[in-house]
Amino acid sequence: MTKNEKMAIALSYASESLLNGECPIGATLFLDDELIYGCGSCGETRMEFLSHAEMNVLAHADKKGYPVSDRKRMQLYTTLEPCLMCMGAALSFYAGEIVYALESEIDGAVSFVREYMKTHDVTEIVSYELPIITNGVCREKSILLLEAYALRYPDGPTAGFCRAVTKVAHRHENPHNTEM
């Protein structure tokens, strides 16, 4: 399977979340080309703000007891750059690769973790080996889902978050336009 095909599955979970009134973020975990588990965000309607799609996918797989050698071959696909909580969980899980669709300067942790790993000696902590990280896979589709959520559910902090993330994303597409 290609990265786009794998991300399309994560996007389908994000679409389901949108239909259920949840923030449209989806995540999948693959061992090579085998889908281990996938889901979308599911906490907003229950006021459970730690129910990020990535956390749920990683927790589900963690309970299956995969050996570290398999975990290092696993790829976490997510429709939005992982936050610090989800990034930490992926590191602790020993994920070998993280692929995300849309960067999130609001709360994304990839730059922070990369910088931290460069400036701190973490060689003694084997689990905190930086996975391969790829961004921008199906980026526009993730933007469209977040914009759809903000239009469909215009009130509340999640809608504000979606508007802020997409506003910044559009600025990156049009670096000379800062009035969006």
mmCIF file of C-alpha atoms in Angstrom:
data_model
loop_
_atom_site.group_PDB
_atom_site.id
_atom_site.type_symbol
_atom_site.label_atom_id
_atom_site.label_comp_id
_atom_site.label_asym_id
_atom_site.label_seq_id
_atom_site.Cartn_x
_atom_site.Cartn_y
_atom_site.Cartn_z
ATOM 1 C CA MET A 1 0.000 0.000 0.000
ATOM 2 C CA THR A 2 1.138 3.532 -0.670
ATOM 3 C CA LYS A 3 1.299 6.294 1.929
ATOM 4 C CA ASN A 4 -1.695 7.952 0.232
ATOM 5 C CA GLU A 5 -3.737 4.734 0.451
ATOM 6 C CA LYS A 6 -2.932 4.323 4.127
ATOM 7 C CA MET A 7 -3.737 7.970 4.831
ATOM 8 C CA ALA A 8 -7.036 7.589 2.954
ATOM 9 C CA ILE A 9 -8.052 5.033 5.583
ATOM 10 C CA ALA A 10 -7.174 7.455 8.398
ATOM 11 C CA LEU A 11 -9.171 10.143 6.583
ATOM 12 C CA SER A 12 -12.182 7.822 6.412
ATOM 13 C CA TYR A 13 -12.077 7.504 10.218
ATOM 14 C CA ALA A 14 -11.821 11.293 10.465
ATOM 15 C CA SER A 15 -14.895 11.594 8.237
ATOM 16 C CA GLU A 16 -16.802 9.228 10.528
ATOM 17 C CA SER A 17 -15.837 11.386 13.492
ATOM 18 C CA LEU A 18 -17.186 14.452 11.721
ATOM 19 C CA LEU A 19 -20.504 12.699 11.092
ATOM 20 C CA ASN A 20 -20.640 11.810 14.810
ATOM 21 C CA GLY A 21 -20.083 15.410 15.924
ATOM 22 C CA GLU A 22 -16.463 14.825 16.849
ATOM 23 C CA CYS A 23 -13.347 16.675 15.760
ATOM 24 C CA PRO A 24 -12.468 15.085 12.406
ATOM 25 C CA ILE A 25 -9.115 13.565 13.187
ATOM 26 C CA GLY A 26 -8.412 9.971 12.260
ATOM 27 C CA ALA A 27 -5.531 7.632 12.939
ATOM 28 C CA THR A 28 -4.453 4.189 11.818
ATOM 29 C CA LEU A 29 -1.613 1.908 12.785
ATOM 30 C CA PHE A 30 -0.046 -0.436 10.267
ATOM 31 C CA LEU A 31 2.441 -3.252 10.627
ATOM 32 C CA ASP A 32 3.982 -3.103 7.184
ATOM 33 C CA ASP A 33 0.807 -3.175 5.020
ATOM 34 C CA GLU A 34 -1.477 -4.812 7.593
ATOM 35 C CA LEU A 35 -3.947 -2.506 9.314
ATOM 36 C CA ILE A 36 -3.654 -3.167 13.049
ATOM 37 C CA TYR A 37 -6.317 -0.696 14.156
ATOM 38 C CA GLY A 38 -7.900 2.580 13.169
ATOM 39 C CA CYS A 39 -10.332 5.056 14.664
ATOM 40 C CA GLY A 40 -11.300 8.680 14.807
ATOM 41 C CA SER A 41 -11.441 11.160 17.630
ATOM 42 C CA CYS A 42 -14.271 10.322 19.962
ATOM 43 C CA GLY A 43 -14.103 12.451 23.069
ATOM 44 C CA GLU A 44 -15.653 15.850 22.415
ATOM 45 C CA THR A 45 -19.271 14.765 22.756
ATOM 46 C CA ARG A 46 -18.456 12.951 26.022
ATOM 47 C CA MET A 47 -16.142 15.721 27.290
ATOM 48 C CA GLU A 48 -13.185 13.302 27.288
ATOM 49 C CA PHE A 49 -10.359 15.388 25.938
ATOM 50 C CA LEU A 50 -7.678 12.698 26.072
ATOM 51 C CA SER A 51 -9.525 10.482 23.576
ATOM 52 C CA HIS A 52 -7.352 11.532 20.667
ATOM 53 C CA ALA A 53 -7.446 9.161 17.712
ATOM 54 C CA GLU A 54 -3.713 8.502 17.978
ATOM 55 C CA MET A 55 -3.923 7.674 21.688
ATOM 56 C CA ASN A 56 -6.776 5.243 21.101
ATOM 57 C CA VAL A 57 -4.987 3.488 18.237
ATOM 58 C CA LEU A 58 -1.742 3.161 20.175
ATOM 59 C CA ALA A 59 -3.481 1.989 23.372
ATOM 60 C CA HIS A 60 -5.435 -0.645 21.419
ATOM 61 C CA ALA A 61 -2.266 -2.017 19.819
ATOM 62 C CA ASP A 62 -0.306 -1.804 23.058
ATOM 63 C CA LYS A 63 -2.756 -4.191 24.733
ATOM 64 C CA LYS A 64 -1.972 -6.813 22.074
ATOM 65 C CA GLY A 65 1.586 -7.145 23.370
ATOM 66 C CA TYR A 66 3.541 -6.784 20.142
ATOM 67 C CA PRO A 67 7.298 -7.224 20.572
ATOM 68 C CA VAL A 68 9.488 -4.140 20.149
ATOM 69 C CA SER A 69 10.848 -5.489 16.857
ATOM 70 C CA ASP A 70 7.315 -5.404 15.379
ATOM 71 C CA ARG A 71 6.513 -2.015 16.913
ATOM 72 C CA LYS A 72 9.562 -0.491 15.242
ATOM 73 C CA ARG A 73 8.092 -1.628 11.897
ATOM 74 C CA MET A 74 4.713 -0.015 12.647
ATOM 75 C CA GLN A 75 3.576 3.198 11.039
ATOM 76 C CA LEU A 76 1.182 5.583 12.734
ATOM 77 C CA TYR A 77 -0.901 7.535 10.215
ATOM 78 C CA THR A 78 -2.804 10.548 11.467
ATOM 79 C CA THR A 79 -4.697 13.308 9.752
ATOM 80 C CA LEU A 80 -3.211 16.010 12.007
ATOM 81 C CA GLU A 81 0.299 16.451 13.383
ATOM 82 C CA PRO A 82 0.490 14.697 16.747
ATOM 83 C CA CYS A 83 0.272 16.850 19.854
ATOM 84 C CA LEU A 84 2.851 16.441 22.609
ATOM 85 C CA MET A 85 0.737 13.793 24.396
ATOM 86 C CA CYS A 86 0.290 11.690 21.244
ATOM 87 C CA MET A 87 3.899 12.165 20.162
ATOM 88 C CA GLY A 88 5.089 10.997 23.566
ATOM 89 C CA ALA A 89 2.799 7.985 23.372
ATOM 90 C CA ALA A 90 4.156 7.099 19.904
ATOM 91 C CA LEU A 91 7.732 7.325 21.201
ATOM 92 C CA SER A 92 6.909 5.206 24.254
ATOM 93 C CA PHE A 93 5.134 2.691 22.021
ATOM 94 C CA TYR A 94 8.332 2.383 19.908
ATOM 95 C CA ALA A 95 6.528 3.350 16.672
ATOM 96 C CA GLY A 96 8.957 3.243 13.771
ATOM 97 C CA GLU A 97 7.255 5.840 11.605
ATOM 98 C CA ILE A 98 4.748 8.652 11.935
ATOM 99 C CA VAL A 99 2.984 9.989 8.855
ATOM 100 C CA TYR A 100 0.620 12.934 9.155
ATOM 101 C CA ALA A 101 -1.467 14.933 6.741
ATOM 102 C CA LEU A 102 -1.600 18.439 8.180
ATOM 103 C CA GLU A 103 0.840 20.350 10.329
ATOM 104 C CA SER A 104 -0.534 21.953 13.469
ATOM 105 C CA GLU A 105 1.432 24.942 14.660
ATOM 106 C CA ILE A 106 -1.239 25.339 17.343
ATOM 107 C CA ASP A 107 -0.278 22.208 19.303
ATOM 108 C CA GLY A 108 1.772 19.952 17.028
ATOM 109 C CA ALA A 109 4.860 18.518 18.687
ATOM 110 C CA VAL A 110 7.065 17.288 15.847
ATOM 111 C CA SER A 111 9.363 20.351 15.748
ATOM 112 C CA PHE A 112 9.582 20.435 19.530
ATOM 113 C CA VAL A 113 10.545 16.766 19.772
ATOM 114 C CA ARG A 114 13.041 16.996 16.897
ATOM 115 C CA GLU A 115 14.730 19.988 18.546
ATOM 116 C CA TYR A 116 14.724 18.311 21.946
ATOM 117 C CA MET A 117 16.310 15.174 20.526
ATOM 118 C CA LYS A 118 19.073 17.284 18.923
ATOM 119 C CA THR A 119 19.920 19.183 22.088
ATOM 120 C CA HIS A 120 19.583 16.485 24.764
ATOM 121 C CA ASP A 121 21.425 13.215 25.182
ATOM 122 C CA VAL A 122 18.652 10.634 25.219
ATOM 123 C CA THR A 123 20.760 7.713 24.004
ATOM 124 C CA GLU A 124 20.247 5.961 27.330
ATOM 125 C CA ILE A 125 16.457 5.988 26.800
ATOM 126 C CA VAL A 126 16.061 3.494 23.982
ATOM 127 C CA SER A 127 12.302 4.032 23.616
ATOM 128 C CA TYR A 128 12.819 7.684 22.759
ATOM 129 C CA GLU A 129 14.423 7.046 19.420
ATOM 130 C CA LEU A 130 12.924 9.489 16.951
ATOM 131 C CA PRO A 131 10.775 7.643 14.402
ATOM 132 C CA ILE A 132 10.816 8.438 10.702
ATOM 133 C CA ILE A 133 8.414 11.364 10.257
ATOM 134 C CA THR A 134 6.637 12.308 7.025
ATOM 135 C CA ASN A 135 4.168 15.149 6.682
ATOM 136 C CA GLY A 136 1.867 16.552 4.028
ATOM 137 C CA VAL A 137 0.306 13.264 2.849
ATOM 138 C CA CYS A 138 -3.268 14.112 1.714
ATOM 139 C CA ARG A 139 -2.908 17.491 3.469
ATOM 140 C CA GLU A 140 -5.740 19.250 1.618
ATOM 141 C CA LYS A 141 -8.276 16.577 2.547
ATOM 142 C CA SER A 142 -7.471 17.042 6.218
ATOM 143 C CA ILE A 143 -7.934 20.808 5.866
ATOM 144 C CA LEU A 144 -11.333 20.281 4.249
ATOM 145 C CA LEU A 145 -12.522 18.048 7.096
ATOM 146 C CA LEU A 146 -11.480 20.546 9.763
ATOM 147 C CA GLU A 147 -13.162 23.369 7.851
ATOM 148 C CA ALA A 148 -16.324 21.274 7.535
ATOM 149 C CA TYR A 149 -16.377 20.727 11.300
ATOM 150 C CA ALA A 150 -16.019 24.462 11.994
ATOM 151 C CA LEU A 151 -18.919 25.194 9.624
ATOM 152 C CA ARG A 152 -21.156 22.420 10.925
ATOM 153 C CA TYR A 153 -20.455 23.050 14.632
ATOM 154 C CA PRO A 154 -19.449 26.733 14.754
ATOM 155 C CA ASP A 155 -19.541 27.200 18.524
ATOM 156 C CA GLY A 156 -17.136 25.918 21.119
ATOM 157 C CA PRO A 157 -13.422 25.429 21.561
ATOM 158 C CA THR A 158 -13.086 22.580 19.065
ATOM 159 C CA ALA A 159 -14.502 24.719 16.256
ATOM 160 C CA GLY A 160 -12.119 27.495 17.258
ATOM 161 C CA PHE A 161 -9.242 25.040 17.182
ATOM 162 C CA CYS A 162 -10.240 23.835 13.696
ATOM 163 C CA ARG A 163 -10.512 27.406 12.416
ATOM 164 C CA ALA A 164 -7.113 28.334 13.860
ATOM 165 C CA VAL A 165 -5.334 25.275 12.437
ATOM 166 C CA THR A 166 -6.792 25.773 8.963
ATOM 167 C CA LYS A 167 -6.102 29.519 9.013
ATOM 168 C CA VAL A 168 -2.420 28.854 9.690
ATOM 169 C CA ALA A 169 -2.394 26.092 7.064
ATOM 170 C CA HIS A 170 -3.739 28.478 4.435
ATOM 171 C CA ARG A 171 -1.083 31.030 5.380
ATOM 172 C CA HIS A 172 1.550 28.413 4.529
ATOM 173 C CA GLU A 173 -0.063 27.949 1.123
ATOM 174 C CA ASN A 174 -0.047 31.724 0.568
ATOM 175 C CA PRO A 175 2.958 33.010 2.557
ATOM 176 C CA HIS A 176 2.439 36.604 1.389
ATOM 177 C CA ASN A 177 -1.189 36.687 2.530
ATOM 178 C CA THR A 178 -1.322 37.263 6.289
ATOM 179 C CA GLU A 179 -4.885 38.581 6.525
ATOM 180 C CA MET A 180 -6.713 35.257 6.341
#
